[in-house]
Coordinates of N, CA and C in Angstrom, one line a residue:
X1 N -36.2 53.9 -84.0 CA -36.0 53.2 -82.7 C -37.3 52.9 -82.1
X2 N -37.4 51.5 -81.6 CA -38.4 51.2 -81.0 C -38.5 51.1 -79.4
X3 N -39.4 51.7 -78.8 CA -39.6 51.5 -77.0 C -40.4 50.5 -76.9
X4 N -40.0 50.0 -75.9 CA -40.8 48.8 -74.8 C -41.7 49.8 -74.0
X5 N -43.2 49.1 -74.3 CA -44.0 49.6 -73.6 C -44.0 49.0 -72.6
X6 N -44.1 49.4 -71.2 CA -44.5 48.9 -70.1 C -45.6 49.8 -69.3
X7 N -45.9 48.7 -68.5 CA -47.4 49.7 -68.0 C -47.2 50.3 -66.8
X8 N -47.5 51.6 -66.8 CA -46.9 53.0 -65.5 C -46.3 51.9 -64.4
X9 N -47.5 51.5 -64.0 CA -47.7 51.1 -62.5 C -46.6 49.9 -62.3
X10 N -45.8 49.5 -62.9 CA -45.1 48.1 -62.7 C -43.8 49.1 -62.8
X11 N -42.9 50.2 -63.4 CA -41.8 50.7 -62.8 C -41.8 51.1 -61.9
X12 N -43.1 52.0 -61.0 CA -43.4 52.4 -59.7 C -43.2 51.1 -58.7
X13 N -44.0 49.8 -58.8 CA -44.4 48.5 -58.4 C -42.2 48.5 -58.0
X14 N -41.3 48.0 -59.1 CA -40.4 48.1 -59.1 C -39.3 48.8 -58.3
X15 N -39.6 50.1 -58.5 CA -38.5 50.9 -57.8 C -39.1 50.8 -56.0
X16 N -40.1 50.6 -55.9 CA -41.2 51.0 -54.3 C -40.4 49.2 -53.6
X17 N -40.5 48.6 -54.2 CA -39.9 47.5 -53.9 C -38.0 47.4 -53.2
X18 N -37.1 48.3 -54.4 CA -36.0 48.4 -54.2 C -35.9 49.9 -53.0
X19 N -36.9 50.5 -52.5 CA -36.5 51.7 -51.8 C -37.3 50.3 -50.7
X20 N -38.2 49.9 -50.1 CA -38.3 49.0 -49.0 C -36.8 48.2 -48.6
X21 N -36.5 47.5 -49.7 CA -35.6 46.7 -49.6 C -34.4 47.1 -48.9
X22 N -34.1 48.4 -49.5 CA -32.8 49.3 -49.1 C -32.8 49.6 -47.7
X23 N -34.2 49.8 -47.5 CA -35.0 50.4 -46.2 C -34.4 49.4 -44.6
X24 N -35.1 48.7 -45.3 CA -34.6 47.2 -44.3 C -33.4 46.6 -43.7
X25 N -33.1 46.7 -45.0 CA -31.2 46.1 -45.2 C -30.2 47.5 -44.4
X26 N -30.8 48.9 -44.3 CA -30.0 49.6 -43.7 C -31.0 50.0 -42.0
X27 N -32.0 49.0 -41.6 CA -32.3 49.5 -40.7 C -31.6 48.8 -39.6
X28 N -30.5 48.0 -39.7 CA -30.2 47.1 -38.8 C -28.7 47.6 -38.5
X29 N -28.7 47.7 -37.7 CA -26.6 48.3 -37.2 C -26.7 47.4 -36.8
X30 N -24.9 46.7 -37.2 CA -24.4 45.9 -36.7 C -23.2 46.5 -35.6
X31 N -23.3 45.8 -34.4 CA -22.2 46.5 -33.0 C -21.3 45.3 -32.7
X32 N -20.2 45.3 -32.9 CA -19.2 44.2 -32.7 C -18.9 44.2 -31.3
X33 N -19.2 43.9 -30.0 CA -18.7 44.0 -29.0 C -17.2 43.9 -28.8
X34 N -16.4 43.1 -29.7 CA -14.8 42.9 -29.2 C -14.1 44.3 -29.7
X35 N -14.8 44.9 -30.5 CA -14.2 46.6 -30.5 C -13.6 47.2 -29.3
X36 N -12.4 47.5 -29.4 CA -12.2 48.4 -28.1 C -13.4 49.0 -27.5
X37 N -13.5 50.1 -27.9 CA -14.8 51.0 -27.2 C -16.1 49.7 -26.5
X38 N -16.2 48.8 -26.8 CA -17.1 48.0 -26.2 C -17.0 46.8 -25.3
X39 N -15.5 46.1 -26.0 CA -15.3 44.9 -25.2 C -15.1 45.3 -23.0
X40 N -14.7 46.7 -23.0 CA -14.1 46.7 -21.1 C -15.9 47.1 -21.0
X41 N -17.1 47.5 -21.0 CA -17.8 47.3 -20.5 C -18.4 46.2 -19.2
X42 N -19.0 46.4 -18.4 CA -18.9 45.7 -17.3 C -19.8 44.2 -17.8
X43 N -21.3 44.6 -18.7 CA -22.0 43.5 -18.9 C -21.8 42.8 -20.4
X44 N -20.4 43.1 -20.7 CA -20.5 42.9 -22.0 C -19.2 41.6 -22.2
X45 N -18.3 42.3 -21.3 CA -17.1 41.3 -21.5 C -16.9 40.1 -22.3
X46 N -17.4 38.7 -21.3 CA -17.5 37.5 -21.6 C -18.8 36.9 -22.2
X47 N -19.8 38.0 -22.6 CA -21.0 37.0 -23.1 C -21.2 36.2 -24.6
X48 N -22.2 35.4 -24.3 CA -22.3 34.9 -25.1 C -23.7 34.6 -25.5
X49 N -24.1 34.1 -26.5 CA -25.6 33.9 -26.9 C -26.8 32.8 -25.8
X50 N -25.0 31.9 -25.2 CA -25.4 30.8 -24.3 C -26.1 31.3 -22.9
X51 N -25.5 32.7 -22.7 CA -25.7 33.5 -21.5 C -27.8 33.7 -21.3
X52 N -28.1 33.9 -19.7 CA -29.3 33.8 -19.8 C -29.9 34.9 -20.3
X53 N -31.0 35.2 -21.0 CA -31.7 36.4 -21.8 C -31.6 37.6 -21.1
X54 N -31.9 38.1 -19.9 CA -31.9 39.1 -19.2 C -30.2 39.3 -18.6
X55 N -29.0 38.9 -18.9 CA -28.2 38.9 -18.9 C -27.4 39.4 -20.2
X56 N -27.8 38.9 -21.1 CA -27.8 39.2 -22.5 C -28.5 40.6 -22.8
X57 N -29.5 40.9 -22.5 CA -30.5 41.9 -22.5 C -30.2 42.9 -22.0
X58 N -29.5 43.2 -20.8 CA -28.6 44.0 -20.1 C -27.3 44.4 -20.7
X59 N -26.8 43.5 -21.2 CA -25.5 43.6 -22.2 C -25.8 44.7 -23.4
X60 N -26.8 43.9 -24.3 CA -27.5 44.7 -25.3 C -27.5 46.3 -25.0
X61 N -28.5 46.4 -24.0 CA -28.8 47.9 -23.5 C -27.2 48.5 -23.2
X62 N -26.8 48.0 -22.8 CA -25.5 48.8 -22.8 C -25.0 49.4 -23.7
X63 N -24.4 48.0 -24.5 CA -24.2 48.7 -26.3 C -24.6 50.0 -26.6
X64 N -25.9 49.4 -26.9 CA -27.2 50.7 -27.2 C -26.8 51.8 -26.5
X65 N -26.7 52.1 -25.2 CA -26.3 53.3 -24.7 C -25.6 53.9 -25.4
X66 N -23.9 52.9 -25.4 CA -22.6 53.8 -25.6 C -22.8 53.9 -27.1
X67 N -23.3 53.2 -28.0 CA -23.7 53.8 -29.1 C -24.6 55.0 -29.3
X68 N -25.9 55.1 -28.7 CA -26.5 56.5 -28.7 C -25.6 57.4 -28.5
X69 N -24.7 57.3 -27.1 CA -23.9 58.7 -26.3 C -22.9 59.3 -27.2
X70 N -22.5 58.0 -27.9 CA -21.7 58.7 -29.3 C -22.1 59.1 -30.6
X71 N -22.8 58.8 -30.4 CA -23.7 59.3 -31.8 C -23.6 61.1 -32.0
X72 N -24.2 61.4 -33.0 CA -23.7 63.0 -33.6 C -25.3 63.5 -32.8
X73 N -26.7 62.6 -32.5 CA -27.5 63.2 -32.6 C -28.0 61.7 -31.4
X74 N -28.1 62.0 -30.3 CA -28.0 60.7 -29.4 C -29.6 60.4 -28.8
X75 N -30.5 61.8 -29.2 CA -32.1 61.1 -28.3 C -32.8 60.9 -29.6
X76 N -32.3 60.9 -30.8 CA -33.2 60.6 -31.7 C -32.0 59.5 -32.6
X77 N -31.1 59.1 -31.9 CA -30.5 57.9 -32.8 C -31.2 56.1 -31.8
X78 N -31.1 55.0 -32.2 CA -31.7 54.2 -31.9 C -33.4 54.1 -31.2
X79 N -33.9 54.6 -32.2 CA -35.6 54.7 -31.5 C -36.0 53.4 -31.1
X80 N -37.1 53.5 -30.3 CA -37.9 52.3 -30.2 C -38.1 51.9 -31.4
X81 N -38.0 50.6 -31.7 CA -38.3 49.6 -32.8 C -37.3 49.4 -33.7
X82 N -36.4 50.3 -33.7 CA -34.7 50.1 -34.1 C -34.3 48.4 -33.7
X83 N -33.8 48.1 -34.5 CA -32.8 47.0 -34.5 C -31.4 46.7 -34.1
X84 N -30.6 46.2 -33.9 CA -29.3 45.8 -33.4 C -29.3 44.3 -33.9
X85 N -27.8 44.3 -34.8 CA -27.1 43.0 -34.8 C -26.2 43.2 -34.0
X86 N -26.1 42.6 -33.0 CA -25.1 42.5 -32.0 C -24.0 41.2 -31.9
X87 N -22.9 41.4 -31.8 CA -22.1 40.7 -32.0 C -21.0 40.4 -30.6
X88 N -21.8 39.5 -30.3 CA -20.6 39.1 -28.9 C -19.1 38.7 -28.9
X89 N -18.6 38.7 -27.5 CA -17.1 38.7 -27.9 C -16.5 37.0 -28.8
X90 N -17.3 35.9 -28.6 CA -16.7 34.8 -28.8 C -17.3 34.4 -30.2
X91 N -17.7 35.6 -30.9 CA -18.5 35.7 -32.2 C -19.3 35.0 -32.6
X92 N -20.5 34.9 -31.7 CA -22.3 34.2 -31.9 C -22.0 36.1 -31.7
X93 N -23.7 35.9 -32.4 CA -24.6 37.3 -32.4 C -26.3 36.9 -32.2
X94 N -27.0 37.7 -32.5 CA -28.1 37.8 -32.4 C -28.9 39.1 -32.4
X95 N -29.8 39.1 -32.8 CA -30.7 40.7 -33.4 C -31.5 41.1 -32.1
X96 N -31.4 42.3 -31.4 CA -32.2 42.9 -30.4 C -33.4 44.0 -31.0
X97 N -34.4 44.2 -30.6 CA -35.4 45.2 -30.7 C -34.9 46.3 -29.5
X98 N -34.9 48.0 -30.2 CA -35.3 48.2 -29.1 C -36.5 48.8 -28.8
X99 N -36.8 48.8 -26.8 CA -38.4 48.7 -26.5 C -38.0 50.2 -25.7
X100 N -37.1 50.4 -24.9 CA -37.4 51.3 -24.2 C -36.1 52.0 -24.0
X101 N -35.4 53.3 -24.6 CA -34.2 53.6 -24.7 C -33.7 54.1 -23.1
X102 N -34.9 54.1 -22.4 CA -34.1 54.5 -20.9 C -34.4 53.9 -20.0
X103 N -34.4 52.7 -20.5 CA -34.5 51.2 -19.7 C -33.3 50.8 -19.5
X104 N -32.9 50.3 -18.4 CA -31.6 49.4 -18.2 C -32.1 48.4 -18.6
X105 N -33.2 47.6 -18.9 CA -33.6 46.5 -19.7 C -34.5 46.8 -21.1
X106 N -33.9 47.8 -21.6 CA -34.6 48.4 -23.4 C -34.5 47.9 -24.3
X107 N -34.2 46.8 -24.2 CA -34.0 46.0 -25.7 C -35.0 44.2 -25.3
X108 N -34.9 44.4 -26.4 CA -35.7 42.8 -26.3 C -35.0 41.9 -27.4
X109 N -34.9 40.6 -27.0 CA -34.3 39.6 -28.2 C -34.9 39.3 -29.0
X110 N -35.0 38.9 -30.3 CA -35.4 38.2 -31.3 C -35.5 37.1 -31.5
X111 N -36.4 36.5 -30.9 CA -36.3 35.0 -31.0 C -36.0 34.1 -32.3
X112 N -35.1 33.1 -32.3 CA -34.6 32.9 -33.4 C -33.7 33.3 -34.4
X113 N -33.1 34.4 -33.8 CA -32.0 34.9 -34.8 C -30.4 34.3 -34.0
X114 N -30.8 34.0 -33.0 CA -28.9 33.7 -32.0 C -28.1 32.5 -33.5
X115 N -26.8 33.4 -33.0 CA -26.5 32.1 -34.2 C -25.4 31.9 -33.8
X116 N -24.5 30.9 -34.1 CA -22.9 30.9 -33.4 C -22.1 31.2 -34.3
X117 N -20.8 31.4 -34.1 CA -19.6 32.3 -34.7 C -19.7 31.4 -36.4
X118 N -19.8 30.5 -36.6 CA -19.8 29.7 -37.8 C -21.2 30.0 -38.9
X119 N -22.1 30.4 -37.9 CA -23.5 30.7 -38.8 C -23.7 31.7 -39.2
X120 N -22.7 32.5 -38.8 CA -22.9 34.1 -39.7 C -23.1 34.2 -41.1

């Protein structure tokens, strides 16, 4: 039986690729706002992507909260530089950064990711 030689550094090259990739693809939680647990929030209700950023922003951080408070492990879940696909009630979304977890304004938007219920 014959082997395929390949050279070391290109299965390393390969697999370092598929662990980034995985990396990425799971660093992003997506938060549905129309979930029970999130839709009666006070800044969350009726938003939308159309809504103004710091309105949106404030919404976000909310999420973020009740998502940390529930979490198994809540000052080391959502760090700074964590992501959120957030998902508003009239299903547009849009991707938040977060900047400061004990900020009522700790998240920042992504410019360019808002999309409407059909662009998902």
């Amino acid at each position: 039986m014959k082997y395929k030689h390949t050279r070391p550094g290109a299965n390393l090259l390969v697999w370092g690729l598929v662990v980034v990739a995985y990396a990425a693809a799971a660093a992003t939680i997506v938060i549905e706002t129309r979930d029970p647990e999130y839709r009666d929030l006070t800044r969350v209700g009726h938003m939308t992507i159309h809504a103004p950023d710091d309105a949106r922003r404030l919404g976000a951080s909310q999420v973020a909260a009740l998502y940390r408070a529930r979490s198994g492990t809540p000052f080391s879940t959502l760090a700074p530089g964590s992501t959120i696909r957030v998902i508003w009630a009239d299903g547009s979304s849009e991707l938040v950064r977060i900047t400061d977890p004990s900020s009522p304004l700790g998240v920042r938007t992504v410019p360019g990711t808002q999309r409407m219920p059909a662009d998902r």
